[in-house]
Amino acid sequence: MKAVLTLYFIHYLHWDKNLSTAVYHAFSSLCYFTPVLGALIADSWLGKFKTVIYLSIVYVIGHVVKSVGAIPDVGDSTVHVVLSMLGLVLIAFGTGGIKPCVAAFGGDQFDEEHTEERRKFFSIFYMSINAGSVLSTIVTPILRGDVKCFGGDCYALAFGVPAALMVIALVVFIAGNGLYKKSPPEGNVLVCVCKCIGFAIRNRWTNSKKRPKRSHWLDWAEEKYPKRLIQEIQMVFRVLVLYIPLPMFWALFDQQGSRWTLQATRMNMDFGGGFILKPDQMQMLNALLILVFIPIFDMGIYPLIRLCRIKLTPLRKMAAGMILAALAFCAATVVEINVIKSVVEPPPAKESLVQVYNLMDSEVTVQFPGQTVLSDPLKSYEDPSGYTSLPLTGESQLYTVTVTHNGAEYQCGLTFTEQTAYSLFLHTAQPGDTVCKLVKDHITKSETGAAYLRFINTHTKNINITVGTDEFYAAANYGISQNISVPRGEYNGVVCETNSDQYHIDLGLLDFGAFYTVILSKESNGLTFKKMEDIQANDIHIAWQVPQYVFITAGEVMFSITGLEFSYSQAPASMKSVLQAGWLMTVAFGNVIVLIVAEGAGMEQWTEFLLFAGLLVAVSIIFSIMAYFYTYVDPDQLDKIFREDTDDEKVGSSDSKKNEAVSLNDMPKQTKM
């Protein structure tokens, strides 16, 4: 659904790009904050199984409401916005109930001795998610764009089909009811945890001088709360502290759908044989690589590392995943540096850009007073050499430009405005007279990879030009048409019509992201044209993005899958969903980091990529230090210790055991990091 959500905002609700982007990220963040509520409902009230069922129903209702809001005949634009926002809120709360519970519920199906099987389950679980991602990335845009309904793109179908498929998935899930192992809810865990923490803080603050110091600040709650609860909270806190650096990984990872996609729009997407990739379809590579990499890592790389007698613990895997993600952004930086070579950057304050077209019958020289720009002679009908920076004294400036043609000088008064690009057309209105026509240019490349095209008509008659499905009009005697984007492709039968004649011209390939000016001229044998390339086509192939996707996906396999398993294995039984929700919240905070850096930094894209890579390397070092001092524990061992204590109390084997402190230091430990 998210694959077409931004397009839905822009083209159906008619929002601008800034508002669409803001709502998209707000929805994404909400989807990763609501798992906290879902985890609390599961652990404190309904249990994981019922929580998944009930909130899946909310999820389906949200999709249905969203689909109804996408039907043009249902109400006006206000109704569409209200239904769309209501649907998104329901979807966010529905997914909040599903996300933390499904993985934890799957982990519950394995006994404590089935550690390897549980690890494989999390890998298969992650593969399933990405298999769904591959299918949805292919199918949903087809439902939206290739199927037409209500006179346009069928967003109602694109939102409705996922709702129907979710109903089927829910029925299949419920059908296995009798086969599942279901852990009962443990009561209102969060309230108990908060009260215990609050009491420990107050007790330490008021009695720290009167009573002896304790090994952990939470031990100050022993007077009121059971030792087991205190030990479980300590376990959760130790993991949550490790989570603090993790959002930085997601800040990089989630840019596949934003910054990397925008990078792809400025690249060549033609793979030959008529197969042209869309910019947003490149994201599918991540999901495809996940399906390939998981078995490769599980059956190849990890066993090979073990054969080298290197102990690859979960936290070491996660640290390695961070480094791989940083390498992905280093690769993206290299690609970006080469991509921007075909992009004309907008001029800064107190500067303009200008290029000159010489439509005279011989070469000319153009001089700007006090400037050395465009000092070389310009040949007749020569392609412009590119935009030249023109300094200004303020927001705008009047330049008296001197044009020298056939030994005669002509002067033109031209006003330039800062942060604007211009084309200056020089032509003859009548013998011995030079005309300077200054036109504002559009220099921002299309986000879809389309080409921009305009026509200059030197004919004495008005001309209507048809390029594909787009119509251009160029008035007679050097009239200039609108600058319109056209889909990339071959245009061999372009029709040019005057009020009395029809001509056909072959424009050839209008390539990705290029800007063209076509000059139409009347000759004795018909209409001739000259195609000039104002802005270079995207000459870096999109295949150069493959290395960065390989690095980020390898990092995801080592970081994300391992993190899911680690969160489950280190959580006590009563708080597994809560810790899973904490893991998901690191994704939400990662999105917040992207918004802060991307919107607030105001730097060039390649430097922003490099900044993110450097930040993640620094964070990975901090995480590695924290992980070094982390000692793995077995939550099931905590159950066993307290169960033994309870049995001993029942048989009265030892009164002293009632007061024996059970701490994390008493539990079986594994190696650090």
XYZ file of C-alpha atoms in Angstrom:
673
model
C 0.000 0.000 0.000
C 2.852 2.388 0.838
C 4.305 1.839 -2.628
C 1.506 3.960 -4.151
C 0.640 6.106 -1.128
C 2.663 9.192 -2.094
C 1.290 9.085 -5.648
C -2.202 8.829 -4.149
C -1.641 11.968 -2.075
C -0.268 13.937 -5.034
C -2.499 12.804 -7.898
C -5.765 11.906 -6.135
C -5.918 14.196 -3.093
C -3.974 16.885 -5.035
C -1.577 17.676 -2.204
C 1.803 19.209 -2.894
C 4.988 17.174 -2.545
C 5.970 18.645 0.819
C 2.634 17.851 2.472
C 2.551 14.403 0.858
C 6.040 13.624 2.130
C 5.228 14.865 5.641
C 2.055 12.761 5.920
C 3.840 9.726 4.461
C 6.601 9.887 7.087
C 4.121 10.640 9.865
C 2.182 7.512 8.896
C 5.381 5.450 8.734
C 6.453 6.639 12.171
C 3.010 5.939 13.654
C 3.186 2.383 12.304
C 6.331 1.825 14.380
C 5.234 3.662 17.525
C 1.889 1.834 17.898
C 3.550 -1.583 18.454
C 4.089 -0.474 22.057
C 0.307 -0.424 22.539
C -0.064 -3.747 20.738
C 2.586 -5.334 22.941
C 0.928 -4.041 26.115
C -2.452 -5.373 25.009
C -0.894 -8.755 24.226
C 1.180 -9.109 27.387
C -1.311 -7.566 29.795
C -4.764 -8.448 28.519
C -5.545 -10.539 25.421
C -2.417 -12.586 24.771
C -0.538 -12.600 21.480
C -2.951 -14.843 19.533
C -6.120 -12.840 20.232
C -4.294 -9.528 19.802
C -3.196 -10.517 16.299
C -6.745 -11.571 15.391
C -8.587 -8.537 16.774
C -6.178 -5.920 15.495
C -5.940 -7.659 12.112
C -9.670 -6.969 11.840
C -8.958 -3.293 12.593
C -6.246 -3.441 9.929
C -8.689 -4.811 7.338
C -11.311 -2.183 8.223
C -8.659 0.505 7.725
C -7.902 -0.772 4.226
C -11.607 -0.921 3.371
C -12.122 2.669 4.564
C -9.040 3.732 2.601
C -10.381 1.994 -0.500
C -13.803 3.649 -0.168
C -12.102 7.040 0.218
C -10.358 6.400 -3.117
C -13.681 6.181 -4.983
C -14.329 9.583 -6.647
C -18.125 9.156 -6.515
C -18.138 8.880 -2.708
C -18.514 12.433 -1.403
C -16.362 15.436 -2.164
C -12.651 16.085 -1.642
C -13.163 16.712 2.095
C -14.801 13.284 2.486
C -11.926 11.691 0.573
C -9.354 13.295 2.885
C -11.279 12.325 6.048
C -11.742 8.707 4.929
C -8.114 8.476 3.823
C -6.763 9.771 7.141
C -9.175 7.588 9.145
C -8.116 4.559 7.096
C -4.422 5.291 7.651
C -4.916 5.697 11.412
C -6.771 2.368 11.601
C -4.067 0.682 9.518
C -1.355 2.135 11.779
C -3.061 0.844 14.926
C -3.797 -2.497 13.276
C -0.211 -3.000 12.209
C 0.847 -1.899 15.704
C -0.961 -4.896 17.117
C 0.428 -7.304 14.553
C 4.101 -6.313 14.323
C 5.292 -7.068 17.890
C 3.097 -10.123 18.385
C 3.607 -12.215 15.260
C 7.360 -12.667 15.630
C 7.112 -13.270 19.383
C 4.177 -15.659 18.933
C 6.211 -17.649 16.424
C 9.130 -17.792 18.854
C 6.754 -19.096 21.556
C 6.178 -22.266 19.532
C 9.717 -23.516 20.278
C 10.879 -25.073 23.517
C 14.004 -23.771 25.220
C 16.171 -26.605 23.855
C 15.187 -25.783 20.245
C 17.457 -22.747 19.927
C 18.708 -23.590 16.418
C 15.191 -24.279 15.137
C 13.997 -20.970 16.556
C 16.863 -19.156 14.844
C 15.874 -20.746 11.531
C 12.262 -19.720 12.139
C 13.230 -16.056 12.406
C 15.143 -16.354 9.123
C 12.158 -17.981 7.390
C 9.832 -15.409 8.958
C 11.978 -12.613 7.542
C 12.091 -14.307 4.135
C 8.295 -14.460 4.136
C 8.061 -10.739 4.809
C 10.367 -9.976 1.892
C 8.615 -12.424 -0.429
C 5.456 -10.419 0.246
C 7.396 -7.223 -0.413
C 8.544 -8.490 -3.827
C 5.012 -9.481 -4.847
C 3.449 -6.251 -3.609
C 6.032 -4.062 -5.322
C 5.163 -5.751 -8.608
C 1.390 -6.129 -8.245
C 0.246 -2.952 -6.457
C 1.591 -0.460 -9.062
C -0.003 -2.614 -11.773
C -3.369 -2.486 -9.983
C -2.984 1.261 -9.621
C -1.704 2.254 -13.059
C -2.509 -0.452 -15.598
C -6.094 -0.995 -14.411
C -8.294 2.039 -15.035
C -11.452 2.819 -13.078
C -13.581 5.922 -12.531
C -11.763 7.552 -15.445
C -8.261 7.336 -14.012
C -5.749 5.331 -11.967
C -7.520 2.706 -9.855
C -6.350 3.526 -6.329
C -9.534 1.960 -4.913
C -8.467 -1.411 -6.330
C -4.856 -0.944 -5.187
C -6.102 -0.466 -1.591
C -8.958 -2.980 -1.786
C -7.006 -6.030 -2.960
C -4.637 -5.958 0.063
C -7.723 -5.841 2.310
C -9.145 -8.974 0.631
C -5.804 -10.787 0.845
C -5.497 -9.848 4.530
C -8.890 -11.426 5.190
C -7.659 -14.660 3.567
C -4.445 -14.564 5.610
C -6.436 -14.017 8.807
C -8.685 -17.005 8.065
C -5.629 -19.220 7.481
C -4.048 -17.985 10.727
C -7.212 -18.697 12.726
C -7.491 -22.148 11.121
C -4.328 -23.204 12.980
C -5.842 -22.317 16.355
C -5.694 -25.851 17.724
C -2.037 -26.325 16.764
C -0.530 -23.299 18.493
C 1.178 -23.096 21.844
C -0.338 -20.025 23.544
C 1.296 -18.272 26.468
C -1.332 -16.629 28.692
C -1.062 -12.868 29.328
C 0.949 -12.040 32.415
C -1.237 -9.208 33.710
C -0.739 -5.462 33.397
C 3.014 -5.669 33.042
C 3.667 -2.021 32.157
C 1.809 -0.680 35.211
C 3.743 -3.039 37.481
C 7.021 -2.098 35.840
C 6.357 1.634 36.129
C 5.280 1.323 39.785
C 8.323 -0.796 40.600
C 10.698 1.693 38.931
C 9.001 4.622 40.631
C 9.189 2.984 44.047
C 12.862 2.090 43.557
C 13.733 5.686 42.656
C 11.794 7.157 45.583
C 13.156 4.615 48.063
C 16.743 5.230 46.948
C 16.303 8.996 47.087
C 14.834 9.025 50.593
C 16.759 6.184 52.256
C 20.119 5.974 50.505
C 21.929 7.500 53.495
C 20.130 5.402 56.105
C 20.535 1.979 54.473
C 23.522 0.193 52.939
C 24.162 0.544 49.225
C 22.736 -2.088 46.888
C 24.244 -3.684 43.801
C 21.628 -2.242 41.418
C 19.398 0.808 41.764
C 16.318 -1.348 41.054
C 17.142 -3.443 44.140
C 15.774 -0.542 46.190
C 12.306 -1.884 45.274
C 12.864 -5.190 47.132
C 10.866 -4.005 50.159
C 7.652 -3.962 48.152
C 8.072 -5.914 44.902
C 9.071 -9.543 44.217
C 12.652 -10.272 43.256
C 11.549 -11.949 40.045
C 9.893 -8.781 38.734
C 12.988 -6.760 39.641
C 15.270 -9.209 37.817
C 13.022 -9.187 34.735
C 13.016 -5.386 34.607
C 16.810 -5.416 34.889
C 17.005 -7.819 31.957
C 14.757 -5.615 29.817
C 16.640 -2.444 30.761
C 19.976 -3.972 29.839
C 18.663 -4.776 26.370
C 16.910 -1.416 25.938
C 20.165 0.377 26.715
C 21.752 -1.570 23.855
C 18.922 -0.346 21.615
C 19.898 3.327 22.040
C 22.364 3.395 19.085
C 20.214 1.220 16.801
C 17.954 3.892 15.207
C 20.966 5.135 13.243
C 20.969 1.909 11.210
C 17.298 2.376 10.293
C 17.944 6.017 9.415
C 20.157 4.733 6.608
C 18.107 1.677 5.720
C 14.798 3.516 5.207
C 16.316 5.917 2.693
C 15.942 3.244 0.021
C 12.392 4.491 -0.473
C 13.307 8.186 -0.486
C 16.840 9.380 -1.221
C 17.925 6.324 -3.187
C 14.732 6.410 -5.247
C 15.282 10.097 -6.016
C 18.834 9.198 -7.029
C 17.421 6.564 -9.395
C 15.227 9.178 -11.118
C 18.413 10.829 -12.388
C 19.876 7.635 -13.846
C 19.532 5.664 -17.075
C 16.919 2.947 -16.502
C 17.036 1.208 -19.897
C 18.156 -2.421 -19.704
C 17.662 -3.017 -23.431
C 15.167 -5.200 -25.238
C 12.360 -2.800 -24.368
C 12.734 -3.430 -20.608
C 12.781 -0.139 -18.729
C 12.776 -0.103 -14.944
C 10.803 2.475 -12.994
C 12.759 4.404 -10.326
C 10.658 3.105 -7.433
C 10.888 -0.479 -8.669
C 14.591 -0.604 -7.838
C 13.586 -1.044 -4.187
C 12.433 -4.525 -5.109
C 16.109 -5.509 -5.364
C 16.403 -5.339 -1.573
C 13.599 -7.837 -1.043
C 14.907 -10.135 -3.796
C 18.411 -10.083 -2.347
C 17.005 -10.904 1.099
C 15.512 -14.111 -0.301
C 18.895 -14.993 -1.790
C 21.139 -13.862 1.054
C 19.370 -15.525 3.990
C 20.147 -19.116 2.885
C 23.621 -18.034 1.727
C 24.419 -16.566 5.152
C 22.767 -19.391 7.111
C 24.241 -22.269 5.141
C 27.426 -20.746 3.789
C 28.927 -17.648 5.371
C 28.091 -18.292 9.043
C 29.303 -21.954 9.019
C 32.457 -20.867 7.188
C 33.169 -18.236 9.847
C 32.649 -20.862 12.568
C 35.112 -23.157 10.776
C 37.654 -20.346 11.081
C 37.073 -20.545 14.849
C 35.620 -17.049 14.988
C 32.786 -16.777 17.477
C 30.087 -14.761 15.746
C 27.681 -13.779 18.526
C 24.402 -11.919 17.794
C 25.781 -8.543 18.863
C 28.888 -9.007 16.721
C 26.627 -9.778 13.760
C 24.663 -6.592 14.399
C 27.825 -4.477 14.605
C 29.023 -5.997 11.309
C 25.628 -5.207 9.785
C 26.059 -1.557 10.738
C 29.441 -1.404 9.006
C 27.962 -2.949 5.849
C 25.168 -0.345 5.840
C 27.797 2.408 6.156
C 29.632 0.895 3.167
C 26.342 0.985 1.247
C 26.166 4.742 1.759
C 29.800 5.116 0.733
C 28.854 3.364 -2.524
C 25.800 5.624 -2.836
C 28.084 8.641 -2.392
C 30.313 7.542 -5.287
C 27.242 7.023 -7.490
C 25.787 10.394 -6.477
C 29.011 12.257 -7.304
C 28.847 10.848 -10.842
C 25.075 11.327 -11.188
C 25.200 15.053 -10.412
C 27.585 15.613 -13.327
C 24.541 15.482 -15.625
C 22.494 17.768 -13.357
C 22.431 21.551 -13.484
C 22.342 22.794 -9.914
C 20.129 25.847 -9.278
C 22.193 29.008 -8.829
C 22.673 30.389 -5.312
C 21.646 33.836 -4.089
C 23.021 36.764 -6.103
C 23.712 34.556 -9.110
C 21.911 33.567 -12.291
C 22.620 31.006 -14.978
C 22.587 31.836 -18.671
C 23.135 30.028 -21.964
C 23.051 31.639 -25.416
C 21.517 30.386 -28.678
C 22.891 32.006 -31.829
C 20.105 31.843 -34.414
C 21.832 34.397 -36.672
C 23.292 33.580 -40.095
C 26.920 33.846 -38.863
C 28.917 33.833 -35.644
C 28.388 36.416 -32.938
C 30.213 37.617 -29.827
C 28.310 38.345 -26.625
C 29.787 40.574 -23.927
C 28.437 41.290 -20.449
C 29.843 44.528 -18.969
C 32.477 43.870 -16.350
C 32.285 40.091 -16.881
C 34.330 37.577 -18.847
C 31.489 35.091 -19.354
C 30.742 33.998 -22.925
C 33.808 35.778 -24.316
C 34.362 33.249 -27.145
C 32.507 33.701 -30.462
C 29.348 31.606 -30.915
C 28.838 29.884 -34.263
C 25.507 29.974 -36.049
C 23.019 27.362 -34.767
C 25.688 25.811 -32.572
C 24.659 23.758 -29.530
C 25.086 25.875 -26.369
C 28.163 24.897 -24.382
C 26.120 24.812 -21.180
C 24.969 27.220 -18.533
C 27.348 29.885 -17.301
C 27.158 31.523 -13.891
C 26.390 35.238 -13.955
C 27.061 37.222 -10.737
C 24.513 39.823 -9.618
C 24.825 42.778 -7.283
C 21.466 42.092 -5.615
C 18.231 40.164 -6.061
C 18.153 41.346 -9.669
C 20.385 43.334 -11.987
C 20.065 45.038 -15.358
C 22.844 44.120 -17.769
C 23.439 45.996 -21.002
C 24.637 43.157 -23.209
C 26.702 43.927 -26.310
C 26.192 41.608 -29.304
C 28.710 41.834 -32.161
C 27.510 40.454 -35.520
C 29.244 40.949 -38.885
C 31.318 43.777 -37.415
C 28.308 45.695 -36.115
C 27.500 46.080 -32.415
C 24.037 45.912 -30.906
C 23.076 46.504 -27.301
C 20.304 44.774 -25.348
C 19.076 45.729 -21.874
C 18.342 42.473 -20.005
C 17.242 42.048 -16.384
C 18.421 38.920 -14.554
C 16.943 37.659 -11.269
C 18.911 35.665 -8.706
C 18.524 31.874 -8.435
C 17.070 31.683 -11.955
C 18.306 30.045 -15.160
C 17.862 31.746 -18.538
C 18.258 31.085 -22.239
C 19.193 34.079 -24.384
C 18.037 33.713 -28.008
C 19.679 35.952 -30.613
C 18.025 36.309 -33.996
C 17.411 38.819 -36.777
C 14.002 40.438 -37.077
C 14.955 42.274 -40.257
C 18.248 42.946 -42.046
C 20.607 44.957 -39.875
C 18.573 44.412 -36.697
C 19.334 42.010 -33.834
C 16.728 40.811 -31.364
C 17.633 39.533 -27.886
C 14.950 37.338 -26.317
C 15.561 36.289 -22.697
C 13.525 33.253 -21.517
C 13.375 31.696 -18.047
C 14.374 28.022 -18.093
C 13.161 25.033 -16.115
C 16.267 23.055 -15.095
C 14.947 20.589 -12.487
C 14.971 17.071 -13.865
C 11.810 14.986 -13.862
C 11.324 12.587 -10.937
C 10.073 9.948 -13.389
C 13.062 10.166 -15.718
C 11.034 11.931 -18.416
C 12.674 14.285 -20.922
C 11.808 17.980 -21.281
C 11.196 19.437 -24.731
C 10.492 22.840 -26.283
C 10.311 24.158 -29.843
C 11.489 27.411 -31.460
C 9.624 28.257 -34.647
C 11.605 30.312 -37.181
C 8.838 29.676 -39.765
C 6.593 32.514 -40.857
C 3.511 30.485 -39.894
C 2.260 29.228 -36.537
C 2.959 25.531 -35.942
C 1.179 22.931 -33.796
C 3.391 19.993 -32.899
C 2.197 16.607 -31.589
C 4.790 14.549 -29.679
C 3.210 11.311 -28.517
C 0.177 12.456 -26.532
C 1.554 15.942 -25.814
C 0.654 19.047 -27.799
C 3.042 21.963 -28.374
C 2.306 25.346 -29.943
C 5.003 27.641 -31.359
C 4.017 30.998 -32.789
C 5.503 32.237 -36.057
C 8.708 34.251 -36.298
C 10.791 32.814 -33.460
C 7.942 31.920 -31.136
C 8.934 29.570 -28.312
C 6.654 26.776 -27.108
C 6.090 25.688 -23.540
C 8.685 23.446 -21.922
C 6.820 20.150 -21.429
C 7.997 16.786 -20.075
C 7.487 13.804 -22.371
C 8.066 10.120 -21.553
C 11.466 8.830 -22.534
C 11.386 7.051 -25.911
C 11.846 7.154 -29.680
C 9.742 9.766 -31.471
C 9.955 9.089 -35.193
C 6.657 10.392 -36.565
C 6.219 13.790 -34.939
C 3.471 15.745 -36.706
C 3.974 19.488 -37.302
C 0.973 21.364 -38.706
C 0.520 24.889 -39.990
C -2.842 26.228 -41.147
C -2.096 24.949 -44.636
C 0.577 22.231 -44.454
C 1.498 19.134 -42.490
C 5.044 17.899 -41.945
C 6.611 14.894 -40.244
C 9.945 15.037 -38.465
C 12.053 12.367 -36.738
C 13.210 13.555 -33.312
C 14.811 10.202 -32.509
C 15.498 9.299 -28.894
C 14.434 11.688 -26.159
C 16.518 10.238 -23.369
C 16.141 10.012 -19.579
C 16.244 13.392 -17.876
C 17.560 15.331 -20.882
C 16.334 18.811 -21.838
C 15.980 19.506 -25.560
C 15.406 22.591 -27.664
C 14.237 21.861 -31.223
C 14.557 24.673 -33.803
C 12.066 24.418 -36.671
C 12.939 26.131 -39.970
C 11.229 26.440 -43.347
C 13.287 25.188 -46.272
C 12.463 24.725 -49.930
C 12.051 20.970 -49.458
C 9.782 21.278 -46.418
C 10.347 21.717 -42.696
C 13.787 21.102 -41.251
C 14.796 20.945 -37.605
C 17.849 20.987 -35.368
C 17.713 19.226 -31.988
C 19.937 20.697 -29.279
C 20.609 19.149 -25.883
C 20.399 21.886 -23.229
C 20.914 19.583 -20.248
C 22.719 16.269 -20.522
C 20.747 13.024 -20.372
C 21.145 10.683 -17.417
C 24.247 8.782 -18.508
C 24.895 6.767 -15.317
C 23.071 3.444 -15.543
C 20.811 2.439 -12.684
C 22.739 -0.855 -12.430
C 25.427 1.135 -10.596
C 23.026 1.184 -7.641
C 23.337 -2.592 -7.300
C 26.463 -2.498 -5.049
C 24.795 -0.212 -2.524
C 21.744 -2.491 -2.442
C 24.008 -5.525 -1.973
C 25.761 -3.878 0.987
C 22.562 -2.617 2.633
C 20.836 -5.996 2.216
C 23.801 -7.922 3.615
C 23.779 -5.484 6.515
C 20.050 -6.047 6.995
C 20.504 -9.819 7.139
C 23.170 -9.504 9.826
C 21.486 -6.680 11.737
C 17.717 -6.997 11.488
C 17.168 -10.759 11.567
C 19.720 -11.152 14.336
C 18.138 -8.275 16.257
C 14.706 -9.914 16.126
C 16.106 -13.176 17.475
C 18.222 -11.379 20.084
C 15.220 -9.370 21.325
C 13.238 -12.545 21.767
C 15.998 -14.638 23.350
C 16.976 -12.022 25.956
C 13.450 -11.148 27.093
C 11.677 -12.769 30.050
C 8.483 -14.618 29.117
C 6.183 -11.886 30.442
C 7.827 -9.126 28.403
C 8.757 -10.645 25.057
C 6.224 -8.605 23.061
C 7.189 -5.431 24.921
C 10.828 -5.929 23.983
C 9.809 -6.698 20.377
C 7.903 -3.406 20.385
C 10.998 -1.644 21.704
C 12.936 -3.125 18.794
C 10.327 -1.802 16.355
C 10.449 1.650 17.941
C 14.090 1.926 16.923
C 12.753 1.991 13.331
C 10.406 4.873 14.197
C 13.215 6.898 15.749
C 15.359 6.138 12.705
C 12.732 7.891 10.534
C 12.862 10.867 12.885
C 16.649 11.069 12.431
C 16.203 11.160 8.644
C 13.735 14.034 8.908
C 16.044 16.009 11.217
C 19.206 15.540 9.144
C 17.673 15.622 5.666
C 15.368 18.580 6.288
C 17.582 20.564 8.640
C 21.106 20.066 7.306
C 20.572 21.688 3.904
C 23.671 20.104 2.367
C 24.408 18.535 -1.001
C 23.110 15.001 -1.411
C 26.499 13.312 -1.694
C 27.756 15.037 1.454
C 24.565 14.006 3.238
C 25.185 10.370 2.227
C 28.737 10.635 3.495
C 27.517 12.201 6.748
C 25.118 9.312 7.346
C 27.878 6.780 6.632
C 30.232 8.503 9.066
C 27.555 8.753 11.762
C 26.765 5.041 11.469
C 30.447 4.083 11.713
C 30.739 6.192 14.878
C 27.541 4.663 16.289
C 28.749 1.133 15.451
C 31.924 1.757 17.464
C 29.854 2.945 20.430
C 27.548 -0.066 20.042
C 30.520 -2.443 19.918
C 31.879 -1.016 23.171
C 28.463 -1.358 24.817
C 28.099 -4.899 23.459
C 31.509 -5.884 24.823
C 30.262 -5.296 28.348
C 26.939 -7.058 27.748
C 26.625 -10.568 29.169
C 24.126 -12.891 27.526
C 21.559 -14.410 29.837
C 18.990 -17.163 29.517
C 15.528 -15.925 30.573
C 14.309 -19.523 30.812
C 16.961 -20.110 33.476
C 15.287 -17.370 35.514
C 12.038 -19.359 35.384
C 13.890 -22.478 36.498
C 15.580 -20.728 39.453
C 12.359 -19.219 40.741
C 10.481 -22.472 40.143
C 13.054 -24.329 42.256
C 12.707 -21.713 44.972
C 8.936 -22.197 44.969
C 9.263 -26.000 45.172
C 11.739 -25.716 48.032
C 9.392 -23.428 49.883
C 6.538 -25.910 49.463
C 8.487 -28.858 50.883
C 10.146 -26.662 53.503
C 13.585 -27.834 52.520
C 15.290 -24.567 53.406
C 13.924 -21.482 55.111
C 17.004 -19.548 54.114
C 16.138 -19.817 50.439
C 13.148 -17.591 50.985
C 15.477 -14.657 51.525
C 18.128 -15.630 48.998
C 18.725 -12.907 46.454
C 18.605 -14.067 42.867
C 20.510 -11.718 40.628
C 21.562 -11.726 37.020
C 25.084 -12.421 38.205
C 23.882 -15.797 39.554
C 22.443 -16.906 36.202
C 24.365 -18.964 33.627
C 26.248 -16.629 31.309
C 27.646 -16.830 27.834
C 30.589 -14.944 26.413
C 30.512 -11.187 26.037
C 29.789 -9.361 22.769
